Structures are given as C-alpha cells and as structure tokens.
PDB file of C-alpha atoms and ligand atoms in Angstrom:
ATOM      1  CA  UNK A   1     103.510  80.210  83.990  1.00 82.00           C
ATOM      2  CA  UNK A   2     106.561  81.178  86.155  1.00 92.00           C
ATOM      3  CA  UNK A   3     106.457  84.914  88.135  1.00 96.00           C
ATOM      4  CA  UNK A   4     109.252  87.033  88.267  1.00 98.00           C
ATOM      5  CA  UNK A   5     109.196  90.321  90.062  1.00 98.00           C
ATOM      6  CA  UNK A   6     112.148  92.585  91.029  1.00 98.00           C
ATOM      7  CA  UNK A   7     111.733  94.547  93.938  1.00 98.00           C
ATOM      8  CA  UNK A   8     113.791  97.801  93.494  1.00 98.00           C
ATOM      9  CA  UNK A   9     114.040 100.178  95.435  1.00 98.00           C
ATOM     10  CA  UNK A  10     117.052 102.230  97.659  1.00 98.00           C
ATOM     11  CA  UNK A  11     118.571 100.640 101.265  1.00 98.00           C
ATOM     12  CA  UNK A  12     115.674 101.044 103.582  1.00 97.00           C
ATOM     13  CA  UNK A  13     112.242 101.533 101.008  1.00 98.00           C
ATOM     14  CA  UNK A  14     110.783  98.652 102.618  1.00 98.00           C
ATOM     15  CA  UNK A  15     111.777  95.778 100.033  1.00 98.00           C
ATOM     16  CA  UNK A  16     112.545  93.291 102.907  1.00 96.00           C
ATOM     17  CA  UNK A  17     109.446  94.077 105.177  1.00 96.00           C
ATOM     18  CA  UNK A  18     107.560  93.954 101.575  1.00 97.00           C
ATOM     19  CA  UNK A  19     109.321  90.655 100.283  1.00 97.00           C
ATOM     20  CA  UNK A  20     107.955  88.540 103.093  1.00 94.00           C
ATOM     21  CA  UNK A  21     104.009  89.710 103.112  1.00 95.00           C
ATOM     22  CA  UNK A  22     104.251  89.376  99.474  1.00 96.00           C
ATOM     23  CA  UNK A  23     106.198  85.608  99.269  1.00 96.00           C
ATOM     24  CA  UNK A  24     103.478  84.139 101.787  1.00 94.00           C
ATOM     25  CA  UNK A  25      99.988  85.832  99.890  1.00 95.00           C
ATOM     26  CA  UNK A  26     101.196  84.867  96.257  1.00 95.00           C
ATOM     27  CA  UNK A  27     103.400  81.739  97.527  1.00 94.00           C
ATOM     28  CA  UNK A  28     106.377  83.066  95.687  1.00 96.00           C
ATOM     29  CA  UNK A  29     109.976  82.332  97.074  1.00 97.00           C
ATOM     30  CA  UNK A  30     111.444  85.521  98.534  1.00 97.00           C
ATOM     31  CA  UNK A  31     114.836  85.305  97.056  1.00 98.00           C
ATOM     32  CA  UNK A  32     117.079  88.255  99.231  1.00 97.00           C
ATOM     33  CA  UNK A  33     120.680  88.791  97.470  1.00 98.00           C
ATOM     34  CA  UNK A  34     121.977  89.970 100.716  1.00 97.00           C
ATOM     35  CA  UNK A  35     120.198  87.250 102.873  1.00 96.00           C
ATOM     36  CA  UNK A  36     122.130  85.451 100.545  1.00 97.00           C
ATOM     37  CA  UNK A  37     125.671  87.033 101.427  1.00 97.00           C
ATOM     38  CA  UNK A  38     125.062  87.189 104.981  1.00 95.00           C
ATOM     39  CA  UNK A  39     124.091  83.756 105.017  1.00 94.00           C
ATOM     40  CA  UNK A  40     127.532  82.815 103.814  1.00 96.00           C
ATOM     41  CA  UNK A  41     129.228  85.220 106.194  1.00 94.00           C
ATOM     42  CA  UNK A  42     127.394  83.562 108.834  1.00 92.00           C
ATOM     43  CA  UNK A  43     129.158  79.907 107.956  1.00 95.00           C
ATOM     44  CA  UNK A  44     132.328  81.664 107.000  1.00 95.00           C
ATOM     45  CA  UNK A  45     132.286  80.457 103.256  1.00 96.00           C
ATOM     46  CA  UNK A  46     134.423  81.552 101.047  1.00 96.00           C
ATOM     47  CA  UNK A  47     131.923  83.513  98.971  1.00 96.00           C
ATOM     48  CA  UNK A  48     131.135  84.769 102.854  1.00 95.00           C
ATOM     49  CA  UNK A  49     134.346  86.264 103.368  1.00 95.00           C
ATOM     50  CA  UNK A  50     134.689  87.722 100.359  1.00 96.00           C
ATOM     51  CA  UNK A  51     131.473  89.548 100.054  1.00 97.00           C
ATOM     52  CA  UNK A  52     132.104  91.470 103.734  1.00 95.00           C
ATOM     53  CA  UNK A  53     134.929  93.256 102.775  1.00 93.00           C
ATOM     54  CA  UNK A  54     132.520  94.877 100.572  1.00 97.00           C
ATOM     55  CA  UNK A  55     129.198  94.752 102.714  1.00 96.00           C
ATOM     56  CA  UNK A  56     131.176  96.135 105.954  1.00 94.00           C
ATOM     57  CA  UNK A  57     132.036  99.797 103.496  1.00 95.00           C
ATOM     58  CA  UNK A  58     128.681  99.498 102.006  1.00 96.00           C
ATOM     59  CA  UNK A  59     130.302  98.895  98.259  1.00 98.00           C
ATOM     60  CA  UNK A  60     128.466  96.738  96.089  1.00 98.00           C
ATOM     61  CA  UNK A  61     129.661  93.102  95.553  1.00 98.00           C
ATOM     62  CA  UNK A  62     131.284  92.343  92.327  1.00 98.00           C
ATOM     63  CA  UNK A  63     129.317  91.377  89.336  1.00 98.00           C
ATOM     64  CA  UNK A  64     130.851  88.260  88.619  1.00 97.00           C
ATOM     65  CA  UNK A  65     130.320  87.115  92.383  1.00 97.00           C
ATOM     66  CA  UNK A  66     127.272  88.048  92.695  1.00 98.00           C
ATOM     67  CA  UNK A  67     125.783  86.961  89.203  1.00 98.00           C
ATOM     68  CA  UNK A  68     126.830  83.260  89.960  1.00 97.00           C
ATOM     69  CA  UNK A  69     125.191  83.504  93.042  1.00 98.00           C
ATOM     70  CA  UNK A  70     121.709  84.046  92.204  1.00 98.00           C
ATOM     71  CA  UNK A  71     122.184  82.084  89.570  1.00 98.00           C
ATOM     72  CA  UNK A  72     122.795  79.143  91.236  1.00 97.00           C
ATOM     73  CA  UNK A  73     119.826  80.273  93.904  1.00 98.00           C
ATOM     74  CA  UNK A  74     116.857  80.962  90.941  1.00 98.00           C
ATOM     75  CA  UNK A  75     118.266  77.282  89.683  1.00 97.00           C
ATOM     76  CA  UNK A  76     117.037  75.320  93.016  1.00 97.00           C
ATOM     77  CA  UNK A  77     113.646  73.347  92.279  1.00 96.00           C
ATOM     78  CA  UNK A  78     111.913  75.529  94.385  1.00 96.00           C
ATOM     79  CA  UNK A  79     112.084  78.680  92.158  1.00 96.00           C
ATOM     80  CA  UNK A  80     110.752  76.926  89.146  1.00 93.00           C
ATOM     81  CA  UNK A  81     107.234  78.423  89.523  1.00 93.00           C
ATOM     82  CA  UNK A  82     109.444  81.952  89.651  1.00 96.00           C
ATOM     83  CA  UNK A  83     110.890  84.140  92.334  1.00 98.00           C
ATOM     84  CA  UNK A  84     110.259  87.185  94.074  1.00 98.00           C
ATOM     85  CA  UNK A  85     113.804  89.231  93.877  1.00 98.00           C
ATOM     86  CA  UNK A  86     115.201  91.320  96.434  1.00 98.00           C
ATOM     87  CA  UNK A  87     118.354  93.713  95.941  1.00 98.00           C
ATOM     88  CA  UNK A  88     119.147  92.093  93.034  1.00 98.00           C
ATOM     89  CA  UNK A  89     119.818  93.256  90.274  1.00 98.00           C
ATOM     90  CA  UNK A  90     121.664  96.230  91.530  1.00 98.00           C
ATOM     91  CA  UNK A  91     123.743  97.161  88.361  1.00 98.00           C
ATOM     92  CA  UNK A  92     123.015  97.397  84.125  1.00 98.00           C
ATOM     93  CA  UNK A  93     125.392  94.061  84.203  1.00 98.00           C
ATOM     94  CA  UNK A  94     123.312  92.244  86.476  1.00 98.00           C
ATOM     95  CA  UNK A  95     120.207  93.269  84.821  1.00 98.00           C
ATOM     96  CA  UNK A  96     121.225  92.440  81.869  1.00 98.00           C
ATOM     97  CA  UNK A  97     122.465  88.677  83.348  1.00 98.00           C
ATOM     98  CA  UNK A  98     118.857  88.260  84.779  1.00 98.00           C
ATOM     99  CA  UNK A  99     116.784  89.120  81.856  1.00 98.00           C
ATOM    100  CA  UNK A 100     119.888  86.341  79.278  1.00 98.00           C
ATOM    101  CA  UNK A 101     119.196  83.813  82.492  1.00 98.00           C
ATOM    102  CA  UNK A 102     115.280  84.171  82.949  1.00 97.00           C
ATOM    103  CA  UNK A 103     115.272  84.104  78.608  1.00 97.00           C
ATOM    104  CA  UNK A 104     117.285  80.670  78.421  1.00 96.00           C
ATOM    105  CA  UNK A 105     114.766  79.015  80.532  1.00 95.00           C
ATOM    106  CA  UNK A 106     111.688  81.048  78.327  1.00 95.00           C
ATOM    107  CA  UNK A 107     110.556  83.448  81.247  1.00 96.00           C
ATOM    108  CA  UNK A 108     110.899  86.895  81.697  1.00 97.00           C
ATOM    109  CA  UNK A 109     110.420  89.141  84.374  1.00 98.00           C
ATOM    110  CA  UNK A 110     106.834  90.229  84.682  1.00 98.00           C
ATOM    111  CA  UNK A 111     107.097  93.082  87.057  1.00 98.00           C
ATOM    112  CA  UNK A 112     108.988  95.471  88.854  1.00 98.00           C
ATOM    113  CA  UNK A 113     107.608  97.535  91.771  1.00 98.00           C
ATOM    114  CA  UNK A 114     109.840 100.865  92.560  1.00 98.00           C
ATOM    115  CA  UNK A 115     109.325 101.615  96.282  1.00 98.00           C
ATOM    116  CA  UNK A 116     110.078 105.267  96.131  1.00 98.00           C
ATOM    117  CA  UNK A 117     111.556 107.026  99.100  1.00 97.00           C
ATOM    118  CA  UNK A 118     113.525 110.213  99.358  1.00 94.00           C
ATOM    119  CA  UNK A 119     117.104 109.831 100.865  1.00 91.00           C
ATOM    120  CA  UNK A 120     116.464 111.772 104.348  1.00 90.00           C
ATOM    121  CA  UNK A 121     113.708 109.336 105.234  1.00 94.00           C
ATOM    122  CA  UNK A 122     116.160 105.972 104.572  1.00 95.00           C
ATOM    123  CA  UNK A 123     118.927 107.276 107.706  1.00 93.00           C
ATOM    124  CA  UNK A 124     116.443 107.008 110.236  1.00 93.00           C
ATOM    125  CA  UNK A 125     115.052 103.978 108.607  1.00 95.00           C
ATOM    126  CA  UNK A 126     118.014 102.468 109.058  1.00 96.00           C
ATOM    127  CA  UNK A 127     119.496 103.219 112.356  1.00 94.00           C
ATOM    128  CA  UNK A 128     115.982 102.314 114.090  1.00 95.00           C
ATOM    129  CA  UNK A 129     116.229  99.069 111.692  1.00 96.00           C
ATOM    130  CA  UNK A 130     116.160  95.511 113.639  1.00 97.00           C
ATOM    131  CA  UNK A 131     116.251  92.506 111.911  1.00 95.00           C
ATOM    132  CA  UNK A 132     116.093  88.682 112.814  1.00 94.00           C
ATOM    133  CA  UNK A 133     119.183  86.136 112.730  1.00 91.00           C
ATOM    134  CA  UNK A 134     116.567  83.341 111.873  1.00 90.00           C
ATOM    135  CA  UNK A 135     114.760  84.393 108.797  1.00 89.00           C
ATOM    136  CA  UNK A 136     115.670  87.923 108.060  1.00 88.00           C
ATOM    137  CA  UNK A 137     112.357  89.566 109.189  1.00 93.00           C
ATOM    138  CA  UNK A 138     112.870  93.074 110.067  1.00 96.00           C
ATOM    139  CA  UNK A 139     111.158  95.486 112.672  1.00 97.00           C
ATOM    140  CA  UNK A 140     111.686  99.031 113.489  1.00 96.00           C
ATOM    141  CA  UNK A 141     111.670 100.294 117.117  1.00 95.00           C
ATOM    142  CA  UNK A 142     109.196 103.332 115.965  1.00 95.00           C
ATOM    143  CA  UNK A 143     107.664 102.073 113.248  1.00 95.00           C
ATOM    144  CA  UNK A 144     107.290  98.462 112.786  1.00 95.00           C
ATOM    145  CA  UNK A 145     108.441  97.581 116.942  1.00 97.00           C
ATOM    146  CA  UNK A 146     108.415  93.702 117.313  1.00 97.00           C
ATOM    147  CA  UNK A 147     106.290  92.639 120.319  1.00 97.00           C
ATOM    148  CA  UNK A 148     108.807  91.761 122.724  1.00 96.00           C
ATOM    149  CA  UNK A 149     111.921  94.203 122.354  1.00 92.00           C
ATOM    150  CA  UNK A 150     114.680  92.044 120.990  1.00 95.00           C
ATOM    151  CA  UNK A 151     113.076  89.008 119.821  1.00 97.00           C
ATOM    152  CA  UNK A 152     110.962  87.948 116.512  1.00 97.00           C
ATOM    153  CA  UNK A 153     107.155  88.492 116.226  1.00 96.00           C
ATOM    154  CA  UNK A 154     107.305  84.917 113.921  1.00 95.00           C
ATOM    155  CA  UNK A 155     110.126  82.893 114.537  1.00 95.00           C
ATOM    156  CA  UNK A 156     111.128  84.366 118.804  1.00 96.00           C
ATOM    157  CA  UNK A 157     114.918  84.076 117.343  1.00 96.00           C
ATOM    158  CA  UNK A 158     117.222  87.450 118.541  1.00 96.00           C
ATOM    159  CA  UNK A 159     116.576  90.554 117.039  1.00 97.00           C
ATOM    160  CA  UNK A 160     120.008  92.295 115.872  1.00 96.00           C
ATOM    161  CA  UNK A 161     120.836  96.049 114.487  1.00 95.00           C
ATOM    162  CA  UNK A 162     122.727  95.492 111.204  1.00 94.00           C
ATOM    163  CA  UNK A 163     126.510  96.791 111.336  1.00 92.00           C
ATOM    164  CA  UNK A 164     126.181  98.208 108.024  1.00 94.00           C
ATOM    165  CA  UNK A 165     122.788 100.279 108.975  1.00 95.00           C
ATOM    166  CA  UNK A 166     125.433 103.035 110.735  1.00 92.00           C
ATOM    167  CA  UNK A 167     125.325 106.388 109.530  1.00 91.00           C
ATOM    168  CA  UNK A 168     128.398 106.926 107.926  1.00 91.00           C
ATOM    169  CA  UNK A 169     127.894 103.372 106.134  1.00 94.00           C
ATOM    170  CA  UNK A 170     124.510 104.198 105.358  1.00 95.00           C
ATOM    171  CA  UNK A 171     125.581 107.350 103.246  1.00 95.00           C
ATOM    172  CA  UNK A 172     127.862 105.059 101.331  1.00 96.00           C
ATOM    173  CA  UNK A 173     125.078 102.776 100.403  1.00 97.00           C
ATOM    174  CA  UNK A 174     122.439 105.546  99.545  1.00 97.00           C
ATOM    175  CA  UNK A 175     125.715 107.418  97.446  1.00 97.00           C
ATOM    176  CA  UNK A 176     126.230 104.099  95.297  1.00 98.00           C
ATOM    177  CA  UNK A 177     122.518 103.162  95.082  1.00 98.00           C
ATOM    178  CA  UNK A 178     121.991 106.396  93.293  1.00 97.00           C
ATOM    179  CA  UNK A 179     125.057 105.958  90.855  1.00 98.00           C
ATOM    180  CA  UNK A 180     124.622 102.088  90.312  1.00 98.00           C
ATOM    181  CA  UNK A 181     120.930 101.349  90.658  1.00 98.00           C
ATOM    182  CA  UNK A 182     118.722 104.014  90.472  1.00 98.00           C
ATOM    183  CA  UNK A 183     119.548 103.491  86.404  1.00 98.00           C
ATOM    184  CA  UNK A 184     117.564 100.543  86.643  1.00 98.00           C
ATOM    185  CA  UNK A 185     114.408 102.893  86.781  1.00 98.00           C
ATOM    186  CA  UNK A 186     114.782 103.593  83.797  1.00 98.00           C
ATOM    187  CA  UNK A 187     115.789 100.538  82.120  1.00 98.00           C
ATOM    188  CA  UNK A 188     112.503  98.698  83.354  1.00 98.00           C
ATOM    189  CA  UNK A 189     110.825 101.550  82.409  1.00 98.00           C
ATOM    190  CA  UNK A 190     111.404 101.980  79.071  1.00 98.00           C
ATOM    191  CA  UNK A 191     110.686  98.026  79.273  1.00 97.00           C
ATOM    192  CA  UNK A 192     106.885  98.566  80.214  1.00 97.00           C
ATOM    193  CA  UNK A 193     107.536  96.599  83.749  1.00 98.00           C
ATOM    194  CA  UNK A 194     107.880  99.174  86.439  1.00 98.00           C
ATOM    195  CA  UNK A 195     105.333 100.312  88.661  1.00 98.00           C
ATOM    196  CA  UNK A 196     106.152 103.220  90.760  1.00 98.00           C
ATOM    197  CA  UNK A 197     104.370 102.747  94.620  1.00 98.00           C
ATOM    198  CA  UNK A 198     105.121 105.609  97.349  1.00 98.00           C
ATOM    199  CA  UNK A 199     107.252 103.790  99.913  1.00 98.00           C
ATOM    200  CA  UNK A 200     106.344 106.431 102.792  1.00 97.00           C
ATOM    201  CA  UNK A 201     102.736 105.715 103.180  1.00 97.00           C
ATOM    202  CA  UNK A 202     102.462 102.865 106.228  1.00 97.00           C
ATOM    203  CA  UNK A 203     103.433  99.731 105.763  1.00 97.00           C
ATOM    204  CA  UNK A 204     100.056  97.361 104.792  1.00 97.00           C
ATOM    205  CA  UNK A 205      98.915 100.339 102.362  1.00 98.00           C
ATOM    206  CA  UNK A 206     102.046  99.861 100.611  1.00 98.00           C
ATOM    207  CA  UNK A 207     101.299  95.814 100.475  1.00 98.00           C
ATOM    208  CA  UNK A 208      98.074  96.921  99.410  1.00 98.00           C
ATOM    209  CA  UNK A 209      99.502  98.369  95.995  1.00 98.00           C
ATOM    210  CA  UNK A 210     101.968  95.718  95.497  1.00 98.00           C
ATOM    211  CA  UNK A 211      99.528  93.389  95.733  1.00 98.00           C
ATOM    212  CA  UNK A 212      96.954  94.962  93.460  1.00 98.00           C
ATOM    213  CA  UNK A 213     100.022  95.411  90.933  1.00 98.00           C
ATOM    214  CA  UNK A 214     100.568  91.342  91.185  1.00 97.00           C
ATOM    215  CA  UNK A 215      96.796  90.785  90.667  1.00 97.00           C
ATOM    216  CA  UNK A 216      96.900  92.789  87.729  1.00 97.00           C
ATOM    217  CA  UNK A 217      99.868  91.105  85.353  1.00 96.00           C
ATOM    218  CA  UNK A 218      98.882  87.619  87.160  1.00 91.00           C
ATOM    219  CA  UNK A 219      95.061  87.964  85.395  1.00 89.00           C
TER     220      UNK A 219
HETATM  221  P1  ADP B   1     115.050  97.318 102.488  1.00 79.27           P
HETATM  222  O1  ADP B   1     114.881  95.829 102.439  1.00 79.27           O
HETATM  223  O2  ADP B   1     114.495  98.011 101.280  1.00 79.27           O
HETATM  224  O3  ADP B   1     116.456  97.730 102.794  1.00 79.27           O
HETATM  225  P2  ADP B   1     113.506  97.106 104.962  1.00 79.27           P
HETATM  226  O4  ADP B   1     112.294  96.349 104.548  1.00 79.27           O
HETATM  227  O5  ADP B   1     114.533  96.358 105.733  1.00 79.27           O
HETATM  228  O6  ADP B   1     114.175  97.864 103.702  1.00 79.27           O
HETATM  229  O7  ADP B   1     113.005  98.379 105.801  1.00 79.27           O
HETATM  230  C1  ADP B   1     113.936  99.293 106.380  1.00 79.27           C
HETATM  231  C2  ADP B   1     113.395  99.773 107.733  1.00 79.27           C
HETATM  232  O8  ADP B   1     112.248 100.601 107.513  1.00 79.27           O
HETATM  233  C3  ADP B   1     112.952  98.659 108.661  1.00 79.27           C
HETATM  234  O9  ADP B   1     113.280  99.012 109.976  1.00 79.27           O
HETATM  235  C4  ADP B   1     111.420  98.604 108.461  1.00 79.27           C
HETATM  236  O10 ADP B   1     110.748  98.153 109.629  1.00 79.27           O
HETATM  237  C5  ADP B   1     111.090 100.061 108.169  1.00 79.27           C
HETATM  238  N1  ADP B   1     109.970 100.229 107.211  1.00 79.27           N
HETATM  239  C6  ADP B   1     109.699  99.480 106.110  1.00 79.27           C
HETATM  240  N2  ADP B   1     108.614  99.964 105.457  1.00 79.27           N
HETATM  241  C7  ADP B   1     108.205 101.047 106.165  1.00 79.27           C
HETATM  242  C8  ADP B   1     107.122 101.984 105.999  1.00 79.27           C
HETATM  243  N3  ADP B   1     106.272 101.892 104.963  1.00 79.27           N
HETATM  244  N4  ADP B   1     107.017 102.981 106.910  1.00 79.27           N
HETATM  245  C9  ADP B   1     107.886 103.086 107.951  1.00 79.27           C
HETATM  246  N5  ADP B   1     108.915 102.244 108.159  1.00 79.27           N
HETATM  247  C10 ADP B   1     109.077 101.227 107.285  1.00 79.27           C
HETATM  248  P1  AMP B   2     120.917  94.407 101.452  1.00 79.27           P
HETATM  249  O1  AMP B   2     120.630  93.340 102.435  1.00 79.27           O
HETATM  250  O2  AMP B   2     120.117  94.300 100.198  1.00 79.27           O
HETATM  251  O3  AMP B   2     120.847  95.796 102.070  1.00 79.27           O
HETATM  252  O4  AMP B   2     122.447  94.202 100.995  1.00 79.27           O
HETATM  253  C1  AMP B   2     123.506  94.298 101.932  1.00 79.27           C
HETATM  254  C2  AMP B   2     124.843  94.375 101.197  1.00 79.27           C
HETATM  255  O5  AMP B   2     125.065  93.160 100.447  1.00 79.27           O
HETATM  256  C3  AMP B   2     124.972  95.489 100.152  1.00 79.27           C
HETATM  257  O6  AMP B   2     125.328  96.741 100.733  1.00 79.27           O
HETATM  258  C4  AMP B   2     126.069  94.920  99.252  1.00 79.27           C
HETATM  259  O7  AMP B   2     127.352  95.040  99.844  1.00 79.27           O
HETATM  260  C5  AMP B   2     125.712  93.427  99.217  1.00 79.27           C
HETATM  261  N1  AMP B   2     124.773  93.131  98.107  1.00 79.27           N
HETATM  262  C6  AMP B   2     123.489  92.693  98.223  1.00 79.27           C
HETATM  263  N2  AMP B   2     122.921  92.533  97.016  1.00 79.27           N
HETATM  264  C7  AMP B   2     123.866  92.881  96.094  1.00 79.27           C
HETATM  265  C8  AMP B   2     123.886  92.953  94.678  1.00 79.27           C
HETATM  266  N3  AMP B   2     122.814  92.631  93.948  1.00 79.27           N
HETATM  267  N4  AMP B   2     125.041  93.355  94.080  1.00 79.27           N
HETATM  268  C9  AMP B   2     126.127  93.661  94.799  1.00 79.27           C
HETATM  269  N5  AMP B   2     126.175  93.642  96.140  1.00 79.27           N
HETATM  270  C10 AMP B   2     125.056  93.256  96.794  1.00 79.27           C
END
C-alpha cells in the first residue's frame, strides 16, 4: 500500500531537516514544493520565473501553479509506493486538490505530523539557516553547524543562506503561514490524521516521534 504523509508545519519547524532523515529510514521520496520552485529558478524555467516574484516577498505561489506542479511531481514512477510531502499543501485549495488527486489513484493520505514551534523561535531559525545548492540539506551555524563551514556534511556541494530567510521576508512568511496554513491544523484534524510533535526539542528526538508516528499507521 502507498504512504502519504504531509509534513506541516510553519517556515523554519524543521520540515526540511525532518524530510530527509525520514525519506532515507522509511525509503519514501522526499517530495519539497519549494525544492521544487527553486529548482526551476535555478534553470530559469518559466514556471522558475514566475514563482520568484512571489518567493523573493515571501507570498505564496498561486494555486493553480502550484497544484499542477506537484501534480505532475507525485505522477513520476518513483512516487508510486507514496511520497513524503513538504510545504505542500499550504492552502484549503491545495488540500483539497491533494486529497481529489491521491482519491483518483485510491490512496489517501495516511498521516500528518504538525511540527509545532512558536513564531519567536522561527527568526533566528532562519537567519542562522544554511542550506545546500546540491540536494537541499540544511544546517544551522548554532544548531545543526555542518562540519566544514560552508560546505555539505553529505554531498561537499556549497552551503548558501537563503535570500528569502531575511528578517523582514521572514515576517511575511510567518504573517501568511498563519492566515493561509495554519487552517490546515484543523482540517487534518478533524480528519483523524494529525499528530502534533514539539518542534523545539533537538533535532533526533524530534525524528524519534516522527518515526514512532510512521511505525504506528504503517503496522
Ligand atoms: P523548514 O523546512 O520547516 O522551513 P528547516 O528544516 O529548513 O525548516 O529548519 C530551519 C532551520 O532550523 C535550519 O537551520 C535547521 O538546521 C534548524 N533546525 C531544524 N530543526 C531544529 C531543531 N529541532 N532545533 C534547532 N534547530 C533546528
Ligand atoms: P519553502 O522552501 O517551503 O520555505 O518555500 C519557499 C517559498 O516557495 C515559499 O515562501 C513560497 O513562495 C513558495 N512555495 C513553496 N511551497 C508552496 C506552496 N505549497 N504553495 C505556494 N507557494 C509555495
């Protein structure tokens, strides 16, 4: 039976650093909706250009955009055995477009951890926040510091601070994750799926949980 699990959670909880423990241990595909964008941006498709305009103020992508785009990614023949989601959905539309997608093909999602952090903690999350041009792994230069300053633990490609991880972008992001997303607490609440794991303790405890939570609808 396919997996699905949404990682939710606001700009900085972790999802990212969580994604890739998680996709290796349960051998799901990690599938990142802004990897995704960035990607594009980074081989200046159109999808690419579009989607910075909005990245760069910290806005969310359109729905329409960013629907067909996942779409087309949780179609590839690697995601058949399911997917392990990543800032997407953000919205009730997108939500909505994942569970009609996941239901033509006769899956379902079958989880969704809420890494819980209060807004104060995610600025400094942020600003110390370096991530690799490779793969998307991300460090943080008090928390999570990478071996060699500058270069990836796993893959040795540069290590790079994020343009939208300033401040006054950051504020932006936390200001429409709270009107846009944070309703999808509830939604996958009242749906039975959520599983609410404290996103401050250190990082392998929270891996810990997650993983016990996958252990758990997997049996
Ligand atoms: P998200 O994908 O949810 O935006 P990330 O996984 O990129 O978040 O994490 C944001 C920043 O916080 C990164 O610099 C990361 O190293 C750091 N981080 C992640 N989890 C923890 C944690 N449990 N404690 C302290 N710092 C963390
Ligand atoms: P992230 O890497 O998840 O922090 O996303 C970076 C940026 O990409 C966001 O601030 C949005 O501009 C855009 N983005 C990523 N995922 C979505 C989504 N599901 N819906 C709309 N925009 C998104």
């Amino acid at each position: 039976m396919a997996l699905y699990i949404v990682l939710l959670g606001p700009p900085g909880a972790g999802k990212g650093t969580q994604a890739k423990v998680i996709a290796e241990r349960e051998k799901l595909v990690h599938v990142s909706s802004g990897d995704l964008f960035r990607e594009n941006l980074k081989l200046q498709t159109e999808l690419g250009k579009l989607a910075q305009s909005y990245m760069d103020r910290g806005e969310l992508v359109p729905d329409d955009i960013t629907i067909a785009m996942v779409r087309e990614r949780l179609s590839q023949p690697d995601c058949t055995q399911g997917a392990l989601l990543d800032g997407f959905p953000r919205t009730p539309a997108q939500a909505k477009a994942l569970d009609d997608l996941l239901a033509t093909w006769g899956s379902r999602i079958n989880l969704v951890p809420y890494i819980a952090v209060a807004p104060e903690v995610l600025i400094e999350r942020l600003g110390g926040r370096w991530s690799c041009r490779a793969e998307g792994h991300v460090y943080h230069e008090k928390y999570n510091p990478p071996k060699v300053m500058g270069r990836c633990d796993i893959d040795g490609s540069e290590l790079y601070q994020r343009e939208d991880d300033k401040p006054e972008t950051v504020k932006n992001r936390i200001r429409v994750y709270m009107e846009q997303t944070a309703p999808l607490i509830a939604y996958y609440r009242e749906r039975g799926l959520l599983v609410e794991v404290d996103g401050t303790q250190p990082i392998e405890l929270v891996s810990e949980q997650l993983l016990k939570a996958i252990a758990k609808v997997r049996s």
